[in-house]
Coordinates of C-alpha atoms and ligand atoms in Angstrom, one line a residue:
Chain D
M1 CA 7.6 -35.1 3.1
S2 CA 4.9 -32.8 4.3
A3 CA 3.8 -30.0 2.0
I4 CA 3.7 -27.6 4.9
Q5 CA 5.8 -28.0 8.0
V6 CA 5.7 -25.5 10.9
K7 CA 8.3 -26.0 13.5
D8 CA 8.5 -24.2 16.9
L9 CA 7.0 -21.1 15.4
I10 CA 6.9 -18.0 17.7
Y11 CA 5.4 -14.7 16.8
E12 CA 5.7 -11.8 19.1
V13 CA 4.7 -8.1 18.9
P14 CA 6.1 -5.7 21.4
G15 CA 4.7 -6.8 24.8
K16 CA 2.7 -9.8 23.5
R17 CA 3.3 -13.3 22.3
I18 CA 0.7 -14.0 19.7
L19 CA 1.8 -17.5 18.5
D20 CA 3.6 -19.8 20.9
H21 CA 5.7 -22.8 19.8
I22 CA 3.4 -23.8 16.9
N23 CA 4.1 -27.2 15.4
L24 CA 2.0 -28.4 12.5
E25 CA 2.6 -30.8 9.6
I26 CA 0.2 -30.7 6.7
N27 CA 0.4 -33.3 3.8
A28 CA 0.0 -32.4 0.2
G29 CA -3.7 -32.4 -0.8
E30 CA -4.9 -32.3 2.8
I31 CA -7.6 -29.9 4.0
V32 CA -6.7 -28.8 7.5
S33 CA -9.1 -26.7 9.5
I34 CA -7.9 -24.3 12.2
M35 CA -10.4 -23.4 14.9
G36 CA -10.1 -21.4 18.0
Q37 CA -11.6 -18.6 19.8
S38 CA -11.6 -15.0 18.6
G39 CA -8.1 -13.6 19.2
S40 CA -6.4 -17.0 19.5
G41 CA -4.1 -16.2 16.6
K42 CA -5.7 -17.9 13.6
T43 CA -5.4 -15.0 11.2
S44 CA -1.9 -14.3 12.4
L45 CA -0.9 -17.9 11.6
L46 CA -2.2 -17.7 8.1
K47 CA -0.3 -14.4 7.6
M48 CA 2.8 -16.1 8.7
L49 CA 2.3 -18.9 6.3
T50 CA 2.3 -16.4 3.4
G51 CA 5.2 -14.4 4.9
L52 CA 3.1 -11.3 5.4
R53 CA 4.2 -11.3 9.0
A54 CA 7.8 -12.1 10.0
A55 CA 8.2 -14.9 12.5
T56 CA 10.1 -14.1 15.7
S57 CA 11.7 -17.6 15.6
G58 CA 11.0 -21.1 14.3
S59 CA 10.6 -22.2 10.8
I60 CA 7.9 -22.6 8.2
L61 CA 8.6 -24.9 5.3
I62 CA 6.4 -24.5 2.3
D63 CA 7.2 -27.2 -0.3
G64 CA 10.5 -27.7 1.4
V65 CA 11.5 -24.0 1.4
D66 CA 11.9 -22.3 4.7
I67 CA 10.2 -18.9 4.3
V68 CA 11.3 -17.5 7.7
G69 CA 13.9 -14.8 7.1
L70 CA 13.4 -14.7 3.4
S71 CA 13.5 -11.3 1.6
E72 CA 10.3 -10.0 0.0
R73 CA 11.7 -10.9 -3.4
E74 CA 12.4 -14.5 -2.4
L75 CA 9.1 -14.8 -0.7
D76 CA 7.4 -13.7 -3.9
K77 CA 8.6 -16.9 -5.6
V78 CA 6.9 -19.0 -2.9
R79 CA 3.8 -16.7 -3.0
L80 CA 3.2 -17.5 -6.6
K81 CA 2.3 -21.0 -5.3
T82 CA 0.1 -19.8 -2.5
G83 CA -3.3 -18.1 -2.4
L84 CA -4.7 -16.3 0.6
V85 CA -8.4 -15.5 1.1
F86 CA -8.6 -12.6 3.5
Q87 CA -11.0 -12.6 6.5
Y88 CA -12.4 -9.3 5.3
A89 CA -11.9 -9.9 1.5
A90 CA -9.3 -7.1 1.1
L91 CA -10.5 -6.4 -2.5
F92 CA -8.8 -3.6 -4.4
D93 CA -11.5 -1.0 -4.1
S94 CA -10.4 1.0 -7.1
L95 CA -10.8 -2.0 -9.4
N96 CA -14.0 -3.7 -10.5
V97 CA -14.7 -7.4 -9.8
Y98 CA -13.3 -8.5 -13.1
D99 CA -10.0 -6.6 -12.7
N100 CA -9.8 -7.8 -9.1
I101 CA -10.0 -11.4 -10.2
V102 CA -7.6 -11.1 -13.2
F103 CA -5.2 -8.9 -11.2
G104 CA -2.6 -11.5 -10.2
V105 CA -2.8 -13.4 -13.5
T106 CA -2.2 -10.4 -15.7
R107 CA 0.5 -8.9 -13.5
H108 CA 2.5 -12.1 -13.5
K109 CA 1.9 -13.2 -17.1
V110 CA 3.0 -9.7 -18.2
S111 CA 6.4 -10.2 -16.6
S112 CA 6.8 -13.8 -17.9
G113 CA 5.9 -12.7 -21.4
A114 CA 2.9 -15.0 -22.2
R115 CA -0.1 -12.8 -21.8
P116 CA -3.4 -14.6 -21.7
G117 CA -5.9 -13.3 -24.2
R118 CA -8.9 -11.3 -23.3
A119 CA -11.3 -14.1 -24.3
Q120 CA -9.3 -16.5 -22.1
L121 CA -9.5 -14.1 -19.1
D122 CA -13.2 -13.6 -19.7
Q123 CA -13.9 -17.3 -19.6
M124 CA -11.8 -17.8 -16.5
V125 CA -13.6 -15.0 -14.7
S126 CA -17.1 -16.2 -15.6
E127 CA -16.2 -19.7 -14.5
L128 CA -14.9 -18.5 -11.2
L129 CA -17.9 -16.2 -10.7
A130 CA -20.2 -19.2 -11.4
E131 CA -18.3 -21.3 -8.8
V132 CA -18.8 -18.7 -6.1
E133 CA -22.4 -18.2 -7.2
L134 CA -22.0 -14.6 -8.3
P135 CA -22.5 -14.9 -12.0
G136 CA -22.6 -11.7 -14.1
M137 CA -21.0 -9.5 -11.4
E138 CA -17.9 -8.6 -13.5
E139 CA -18.6 -4.9 -13.7
R140 CA -19.5 -4.2 -10.1
M141 CA -17.2 -2.3 -7.9
P142 CA -16.4 -3.8 -4.5
S143 CA -18.3 -1.0 -2.7
Q144 CA -21.4 -2.3 -4.5
L145 CA -21.2 -5.7 -3.0
S146 CA -22.3 -7.1 0.4
G147 CA -19.7 -8.4 2.8
G148 CA -20.4 -12.0 1.9
Q149 CA -20.2 -11.2 -1.8
Q150 CA -16.9 -9.4 -1.4
K151 CA -15.5 -12.4 0.5
R152 CA -16.5 -14.8 -2.3
I153 CA -14.9 -12.5 -4.9
G154 CA -11.8 -12.5 -2.7
L155 CA -12.0 -16.3 -2.9
A156 CA -12.3 -16.2 -6.7
R157 CA -9.3 -13.8 -6.9
A158 CA -7.2 -16.2 -4.8
L159 CA -8.2 -19.2 -6.9
A160 CA -7.6 -17.4 -10.2
M161 CA -3.8 -17.8 -9.8
K162 CA -4.2 -21.6 -9.6
P163 CA -2.2 -21.9 -6.4
E164 CA -0.9 -25.2 -5.0
F165 CA -1.7 -24.0 -1.5
V166 CA -4.7 -22.1 -0.5
F167 CA -5.2 -20.5 2.9
Y168 CA -8.8 -19.5 3.7
D169 CA -9.5 -17.1 6.5
E170 CA -13.1 -17.8 7.6
P171 CA -14.5 -18.4 4.1
T172 CA -18.0 -19.1 5.3
S173 CA -18.5 -16.7 8.1
G174 CA -21.3 -14.2 7.4
L175 CA -22.7 -16.4 4.7
D176 CA -26.2 -18.1 4.8
P177 CA -26.0 -21.9 5.4
I178 CA -26.9 -22.7 1.8
T179 CA -24.1 -20.5 0.3
A180 CA -21.8 -21.7 3.0
R181 CA -22.2 -25.3 1.8
T182 CA -21.5 -24.2 -1.8
I183 CA -18.2 -22.7 -0.6
D184 CA -17.4 -25.9 1.3
D185 CA -17.9 -27.8 -1.9
L186 CA -15.7 -25.4 -3.8
I187 CA -13.0 -25.9 -1.2
I188 CA -13.3 -29.6 -1.7
T189 CA -13.4 -29.5 -5.5
T190 CA -10.4 -27.1 -5.6
R191 CA -8.5 -29.6 -3.5
D192 CA -9.6 -32.6 -5.7
R193 CA -8.8 -30.9 -8.9
N194 CA -5.0 -30.4 -8.4
Q195 CA -4.2 -31.9 -5.1
V196 CA -4.3 -28.4 -3.6
T197 CA -3.2 -28.2 0.0
S198 CA -5.7 -26.2 2.0
V199 CA -5.7 -24.6 5.4
V200 CA -9.1 -23.3 6.4
V201 CA -9.6 -21.0 9.4
S202 CA -13.2 -21.5 10.5
H203 CA -15.7 -21.1 13.3
D204 CA -18.3 -23.1 11.4
L205 CA -18.3 -26.5 12.9
A206 CA -20.7 -28.0 10.3
S207 CA -18.3 -26.9 7.6
I208 CA -15.2 -28.0 9.6
F209 CA -16.5 -31.5 10.0
R210 CA -17.6 -31.7 6.4
I211 CA -14.4 -30.7 4.7
S212 CA -11.5 -31.4 7.0
D213 CA -9.0 -34.2 6.9
R214 CA -7.5 -32.9 10.1
I215 CA -8.4 -30.2 12.6
A216 CA -6.1 -28.0 14.6
M217 CA -7.3 -26.2 17.7
L218 CA -5.6 -23.0 18.7
D219 CA -5.9 -21.6 22.2
Q220 CA -4.1 -18.4 23.1
G221 CA -1.5 -18.9 20.4
R222 CA -0.8 -22.6 21.1
V223 CA -1.9 -25.7 19.3
V224 CA -3.9 -27.7 21.9
F225 CA -5.2 -30.3 19.6
Y226 CA -4.3 -31.7 16.1
G227 CA -6.1 -34.7 14.7
T228 CA -8.8 -36.1 12.5
P229 CA -12.5 -35.1 12.9
E230 CA -13.2 -38.4 14.6
E231 CA -10.4 -37.8 17.1
A232 CA -11.8 -34.4 17.7
R233 CA -15.2 -35.8 18.6
L234 CA -13.6 -38.1 21.1
S235 CA -11.0 -35.6 22.3
K236 CA -10.6 -35.0 26.0
V237 CA -9.1 -31.6 25.4
D238 CA -11.3 -29.1 27.2
M239 CA -11.3 -26.4 24.5
V240 CA -12.2 -28.9 21.8
Q241 CA -15.1 -30.3 23.9
R242 CA -16.4 -26.9 24.6
F243 CA -16.3 -26.0 21.0
I244 CA -18.2 -29.0 19.9
A245 CA -20.6 -28.8 22.8
S246 CA -21.4 -25.2 21.9
E247 CA -22.9 -26.2 18.6
L248 CA -25.1 -29.0 19.9
P249 CA -28.8 -28.1 20.3
G250 CA -29.6 -27.1 23.9
A251 CA -26.0 -27.0 24.9
A252 CA -25.7 -23.2 24.7
H253 CA -25.4 -22.5 28.4
Chain V
M1 CA 7.2 21.1 15.8
T2 CA 3.8 19.8 16.5
F3 CA 4.1 16.6 14.7
T4 CA 6.2 13.7 15.8
M5 CA 8.6 12.5 13.2
R6 CA 8.1 8.9 12.8
S7 CA 9.3 6.4 10.3
G8 CA 7.3 3.4 11.4
Y9 CA 6.0 1.3 8.6
T10 CA 2.9 -0.5 9.5
D11 CA 3.1 -3.9 11.0
A12 CA 2.3 -5.2 7.5
M13 CA 5.6 -3.7 6.4
Q14 CA 7.5 -5.0 9.3
S15 CA 8.3 -8.3 7.9
E16 CA 11.9 -8.6 7.0
S17 CA 12.0 -7.2 3.6
P18 CA 15.5 -5.9 2.9
H19 CA 14.9 -5.7 -0.8
D20 CA 11.8 -3.7 -1.0
I21 CA 10.6 -1.8 2.0
P22 CA 12.7 -0.8 4.9
A23 CA 12.2 -2.8 8.1
A24 CA 11.4 0.4 10.1
V25 CA 10.8 1.0 13.7
K26 CA 10.8 -2.1 15.8
D27 CA 9.4 -0.6 18.9
H28 CA 6.6 1.9 18.4
S29 CA 6.2 2.6 22.1
T30 CA 9.5 4.6 22.3
S31 CA 8.8 6.7 19.2
D32 CA 5.2 7.5 20.3
S33 CA 5.9 8.5 23.9
G34 CA 9.3 9.8 23.1
V35 CA 10.0 12.9 25.0
G36 CA 13.8 12.6 25.2
F37 CA 15.9 14.5 22.8
F38 CA 17.8 11.4 21.8
E39 CA 14.6 9.5 21.1
A40 CA 13.4 12.3 18.9
L41 CA 16.7 12.4 17.2
S42 CA 16.9 8.7 16.6
G43 CA 13.3 8.9 15.3
I44 CA 14.4 11.5 12.8
L45 CA 17.5 9.6 11.8
E46 CA 15.4 6.4 11.3
A47 CA 12.9 8.4 9.2
V48 CA 15.8 9.6 7.1
G49 CA 17.3 6.1 6.8
D50 CA 13.9 4.6 5.8
S51 CA 13.4 7.3 3.2
A52 CA 16.8 6.7 1.8
I53 CA 16.2 3.0 1.5
L54 CA 12.8 3.6 0.0
A55 CA 14.2 6.2 -2.4
W56 CA 17.0 3.8 -3.4
N57 CA 14.7 0.9 -4.0
T58 CA 12.3 3.1 -5.9
L59 CA 15.1 4.3 -8.1
I60 CA 16.2 0.7 -8.8
T61 CA 12.6 -0.2 -9.7
V62 CA 12.4 2.7 -12.0
L63 CA 15.7 2.0 -13.7
Q64 CA 14.9 -1.7 -14.1
G65 CA 11.8 -0.5 -16.1
G66 CA 9.6 -2.3 -13.6
I67 CA 6.8 0.1 -13.9
S68 CA 3.8 -0.5 -16.1
P69 CA 3.2 2.4 -18.4
R70 CA -0.5 2.2 -17.7
D71 CA 0.0 2.7 -13.9
L72 CA 2.4 5.6 -14.6
L73 CA 0.0 7.4 -17.0
A74 CA -2.9 6.9 -14.6
Q75 CA -0.9 8.5 -11.8
M76 CA 0.4 11.4 -14.0
S77 CA -3.1 12.3 -15.2
A78 CA -4.5 12.0 -11.6
I79 CA -1.7 14.3 -10.3
G80 CA -2.2 16.8 -13.2
A81 CA -5.9 16.9 -12.9
D82 CA -5.9 17.1 -9.1
S83 CA -3.3 19.8 -8.7
M84 CA -3.8 22.0 -11.8
F85 CA -6.6 24.0 -10.4
V86 CA -5.0 24.7 -7.1
V87 CA -1.8 25.7 -8.9
L88 CA -3.7 28.1 -11.2
I89 CA -5.4 29.9 -8.4
V90 CA -2.4 30.1 -6.1
T91 CA 0.1 31.3 -8.6
T92 CA -2.1 33.7 -10.6
S93 CA -3.2 35.5 -7.4
T94 CA 0.3 35.5 -5.9
G95 CA 1.7 37.0 -9.1
A96 CA -1.1 39.6 -9.1
V97 CA -0.7 40.6 -5.5
F98 CA 3.0 40.6 -5.7
A99 CA 2.9 43.0 -8.7
L100 CA 0.3 45.2 -7.0
Y101 CA 2.8 46.0 -4.3
A102 CA 5.8 46.1 -6.5
A103 CA 4.2 48.3 -9.2
R104 CA 3.0 50.9 -6.8
Q105 CA 6.4 51.2 -5.2
A106 CA 8.0 51.3 -8.7
M107 CA 5.8 54.1 -9.9
Q108 CA 6.5 56.1 -6.7
F109 CA 10.3 55.6 -6.7
G110 CA 10.8 55.3 -10.5
F111 CA 12.0 51.8 -11.1
A112 CA 9.1 50.7 -13.4
Q113 CA 11.6 49.1 -15.7
F114 CA 12.5 46.6 -13.0
V115 CA 9.1 45.3 -12.1
G116 CA 8.5 42.6 -14.7
G117 CA 12.0 41.3 -14.6
G118 CA 12.1 41.2 -10.8
I119 CA 8.9 39.3 -10.6
A120 CA 9.7 36.9 -13.4
Y121 CA 13.2 36.3 -11.9
T122 CA 11.5 35.4 -8.5
F123 CA 8.9 33.2 -10.2
F124 CA 11.4 31.3 -12.4
N125 CA 13.8 30.7 -9.6
E126 CA 11.7 30.4 -6.5
L127 CA 8.0 31.0 -6.5
G128 CA 7.0 28.9 -9.5
P129 CA 8.5 25.6 -8.1
V130 CA 7.8 26.4 -4.5
L131 CA 4.2 27.4 -4.9
G132 CA 3.7 24.6 -7.3
G133 CA 5.3 22.2 -4.9
V134 CA 3.2 23.3 -2.0
A135 CA 0.1 23.0 -4.1
L136 CA 1.1 19.5 -5.2
A137 CA 1.9 18.5 -1.7
A138 CA -1.4 19.8 -0.4
R139 CA -3.5 18.3 -3.1
S140 CA -1.9 15.2 -4.6
G141 CA 0.5 14.4 -1.8
A142 CA -2.4 14.2 0.6
A143 CA -4.4 12.2 -1.9
I144 CA -1.6 9.7 -2.3
A145 CA -1.0 9.3 1.4
A146 CA -4.8 8.8 2.0
E147 CA -5.2 6.3 -0.8
I148 CA -2.2 4.2 0.2
G149 CA -3.0 4.6 3.9
S150 CA -6.5 3.3 3.4
M151 CA -5.1 0.4 1.3
V152 CA -2.9 -0.5 4.2
V153 CA -5.7 -0.5 6.9
T154 CA -8.0 -2.5 4.7
E155 CA -5.3 -5.0 4.0
Q156 CA -5.2 -4.3 0.3
V157 CA -1.4 -3.8 0.6
D158 CA -1.2 -7.2 2.2
A159 CA -3.3 -8.6 -0.6
L160 CA -0.8 -7.3 -3.1
R161 CA 2.0 -8.8 -1.3
A162 CA 0.2 -12.1 -0.9
M163 CA -0.2 -12.1 -4.7
A164 CA 3.5 -11.6 -5.1
V165 CA 3.0 -8.1 -6.5
S166 CA 5.5 -5.7 -4.9
P167 CA 3.7 -2.6 -3.4
L168 CA 6.9 -0.7 -4.2
R169 CA 6.6 -1.5 -7.9
Y170 CA 2.8 -1.2 -8.1
L171 CA 2.1 1.6 -5.7
V172 CA 5.2 3.6 -4.9
A173 CA 7.3 3.7 -8.0
P174 CA 4.6 5.0 -10.4
R175 CA 3.5 7.7 -8.0
V176 CA 7.0 8.9 -7.3
L177 CA 7.9 8.9 -11.0
A178 CA 4.6 10.6 -11.9
A179 CA 5.2 13.3 -9.3
L180 CA 8.7 13.8 -10.5
I181 CA 7.5 14.2 -14.1
M182 CA 4.5 16.4 -13.4
M183 CA 6.1 18.8 -10.9
P184 CA 8.3 20.6 -13.6
L185 CA 5.2 20.9 -15.8
L186 CA 3.3 22.4 -12.8
A187 CA 6.3 24.7 -12.2
I188 CA 6.1 26.0 -15.8
I189 CA 2.4 26.5 -15.4
S190 CA 3.1 28.3 -12.2
D191 CA 5.6 30.6 -13.9
V192 CA 3.2 31.4 -16.7
C193 CA 0.2 32.1 -14.4
G194 CA 2.4 34.2 -12.1
L195 CA 3.6 36.3 -15.0
I196 CA 0.2 36.8 -16.5
G197 CA -1.3 37.7 -13.1
S198 CA 1.4 40.1 -12.3
M199 CA 1.3 41.7 -15.8
F200 CA -2.3 42.6 -15.3
T201 CA -1.9 44.3 -12.0
S202 CA 1.3 46.0 -13.1
R203 CA -0.6 47.4 -16.0
M204 CA -3.5 48.6 -13.7
N205 CA -0.9 50.4 -11.7
G206 CA 0.8 52.1 -14.6
V207 CA 3.5 49.7 -15.8
T208 CA 2.7 49.1 -19.5
P209 CA 3.0 45.6 -20.9
S210 CA 5.8 46.6 -23.2
V211 CA 7.9 47.9 -20.3
Y212 CA 7.0 44.8 -18.4
W213 CA 8.1 42.3 -21.0
E214 CA 11.1 44.3 -22.0
S215 CA 12.2 44.1 -18.4
V216 CA 11.6 40.3 -18.3
R217 CA 13.7 39.9 -21.4
T218 CA 16.6 41.9 -20.1
M219 CA 16.7 40.7 -16.6
C220 CA 16.0 36.9 -16.9
H221 CA 17.9 34.1 -18.6
V222 CA 17.0 30.6 -19.7
S223 CA 19.2 29.4 -16.8
D224 CA 16.7 30.9 -14.4
V225 CA 13.9 28.8 -15.8
R226 CA 16.3 25.8 -15.9
N227 CA 17.2 26.3 -12.2
G228 CA 13.6 26.4 -11.3
L229 CA 12.9 23.2 -13.1
V230 CA 15.8 21.5 -11.3
K231 CA 14.2 22.5 -8.0
A232 CA 10.8 21.3 -9.3
C233 CA 12.1 17.8 -10.1
V234 CA 13.6 17.5 -6.7
F235 CA 10.4 18.7 -5.0
G236 CA 8.3 16.3 -7.1
F237 CA 10.5 13.4 -6.1
L238 CA 10.4 14.3 -2.4
I239 CA 6.7 14.9 -2.4
G240 CA 5.9 11.5 -4.1
L241 CA 8.3 9.7 -1.9
S242 CA 7.2 11.1 1.4
A243 CA 3.6 10.9 0.6
C244 CA 3.9 7.2 -0.2
M245 CA 6.0 6.6 2.8
Q246 CA 3.5 8.2 5.1
G247 CA 0.7 6.2 3.5
L248 CA 2.6 2.9 3.9
S249 CA 3.3 3.7 7.6
T250 CA -0.4 4.1 8.4
E251 CA -1.7 2.1 11.2
G252 CA -4.9 2.1 13.3
G253 CA -7.9 2.3 11.0
A254 CA -9.6 5.4 9.6
T255 CA -8.0 7.7 12.3
G256 CA -4.7 6.4 11.2
V257 CA -5.4 7.4 7.6
G258 CA -6.3 10.9 8.7
K259 CA -3.1 11.2 10.7
A260 CA -1.0 9.9 7.9
T261 CA -2.5 12.3 5.4
T262 CA -1.8 15.3 7.7
R263 CA 1.6 14.1 8.4
S264 CA 2.3 13.7 4.7
V265 CA 1.4 17.3 4.0
V266 CA 3.4 18.7 6.9
M267 CA 6.4 16.5 5.9
C268 CA 6.2 17.4 2.2
V269 CA 6.0 21.2 2.9
V270 CA 8.9 21.1 5.4
L271 CA 11.0 19.0 2.9
I272 CA 10.2 21.5 0.1
F273 CA 11.6 24.4 2.1
I274 CA 14.6 22.5 3.4
A275 CA 15.4 21.3 -0.1
D276 CA 14.8 24.8 -1.5
V277 CA 17.5 26.3 0.7
I278 CA 20.0 23.6 -0.1
I279 CA 19.4 23.7 -3.9
A280 CA 19.3 27.5 -4.0
R281 CA 22.7 27.5 -2.3
L282 CA 24.1 24.8 -4.7
L283 CA 22.7 26.5 -7.8
T284 CA 23.9 30.0 -6.9
G285 CA 27.2 28.6 -5.7
V286 CA 28.1 27.0 -9.0
G287 CA 28.2 29.6 -11.6
G288 CA 24.6 30.8 -11.4
H289 CA 23.9 34.5 -11.2
Ligands
ATP301 N1 -0.4 -5.7 15.2 C1 -0.8 -6.2 16.4 N2 -0.3 -5.7 17.5 C2 -0.7 -6.2 18.7 N3 -1.5 -7.3 18.9 C3 -2.0 -7.8 17.8 C4 -1.6 -7.4 16.5 N4 -2.3 -8.1 15.6 C5 -2.9 -9.0 16.3 N5 -2.8 -8.9 17.6 C6 -3.3 -9.7 18.6 O1 -3.0 -11.1 18.3 C7 -4.0 -11.9 18.7 C8 -4.4 -12.8 17.6 O2 -5.0 -12.1 16.5 P1 -5.6 -12.8 15.3 O3 -6.1 -11.8 14.4 O4 -4.6 -13.7 14.7 O5 -6.8 -13.6 15.9 P2 -7.9 -14.5 15.2 O6 -7.8 -15.9 15.9 O7 -7.8 -14.5 13.8 O8 -9.3 -13.9 15.7 P3 -10.7 -13.7 15.0 O9 -11.4 -15.0 15.1 O10 -11.4 -12.7 15.8 O11 -10.4 -13.3 13.6 C9 -5.1 -11.1 19.2 O12 -5.1 -11.2 20.6 C10 -4.8 -9.7 18.8 O13 -5.2 -8.8 19.7
MG302 MG1 -9.0 -13.7 12.3

């Protein structure tokens, strides 16, 4: 059975249909990239997958549990298995980098009784910071970080909870190409380590073709293509062709 | 009224969440452009309904012991530190000015022995909690609405939810409880400052401190202070709750945060006066004097 199964998902806000009959099946341990023009509904889709936005209709099965229509409390059980990396980081700006990263871990371990020791947390944070190439940043406040740095802390924060599913919203946008490749590698190693199922929203074609097992193309709230990177290269779908062509040298016009 | 009553939680809060945060307004267009009486009325009713749901859920969270003591203490000290100065200024000067008028009249018409008691009675029952409440609403209520509002527009509230941390438990409950605990303390400070301020101006106008305090002793009872504290608790709860609610219903970036903050102050002050009338009626109705 697929780890994530989206069936006939519709999301409407007053006067506008943002997602239109989305169908997607994602296998455990797969990395699926979602691409699409700005405003095509990529962020909205990720927020639906974590239950942050309520679907108008359809179903979303995460690990076999349909999260559409669940109460916030029931959703929280599913959310313990998922991590979301926000497009604009969404760090808690009253907490420093360290406290941002351990936030989820400490909050949840407190309620379950087994509190990880300070030394254990310190080690976890320094490992995560090394992985996102920001070693020694523990004491910084979010306002003292650049946009790209904030985003990488956001990524570290999501991974700290060791989720089985990770949803990345444009993890490499705004990063230089070298750091962007490091993040690609991190996404791959994260997957390899624990069979983490990953959904990556991205505009970065180089990264998409490097990391993806499958690619979904969103156009105005619809999935117009879903297939492997090879299939994408050969695809006759207009939007896919235009996306790929736009990155080729000399094809800008 | 110049502000539109609205109960809309942000889109972030619109997900069906019967347990935590009320589902709120489904269609913002009606409440925003609402000119009709019934639309305004339904807006108000929805706001009342939402507050009731939020109040109920906050209460359950508090009773379940779901608040971390650290969060609570942090909020209590923030509220205390923020509002203390405003309370000191407002109540000392009100007491002083009040006594200035009262003492002059008293000397002229010969009721000096009523000045201290009259002012103290008013402060214990009414001015202490009300002035303290207004100061709390203006200072801490606004700060709470602005802080939560900016967390909403920068998706920090969504980030909490995505990490399975309930905004109700982490943000709302500690603030409401802290306001509820701190408000009576502020009311006591209000009372003390008001009395000290009024004593000084009374004295300058010829009412001696001994006459002043004797009058306080004969005219006031412990029940007056207690009644004032009951009011203060209710005010604290209302201020904390509506400030959080306005913060959570923020939408539309920095402008939205500004609007939510203003709305919070207006809402809190209006609620204080409405609650004041109701509680005063209840307290004087049941065996008070
Ligand atoms: N609360 C809302 N009310 C009305 N429309 C909204 C709301 N949120 C998003 N939209 C609309 O939904 C569409 C999809 O938005 P979304 O943020 O999912 O796009 P996106 O694909 O992530 O874009 P980008 O690449 O720019 O981040 C947009 O057209 C946007 O205008
Ligand atoms: Mg987006």
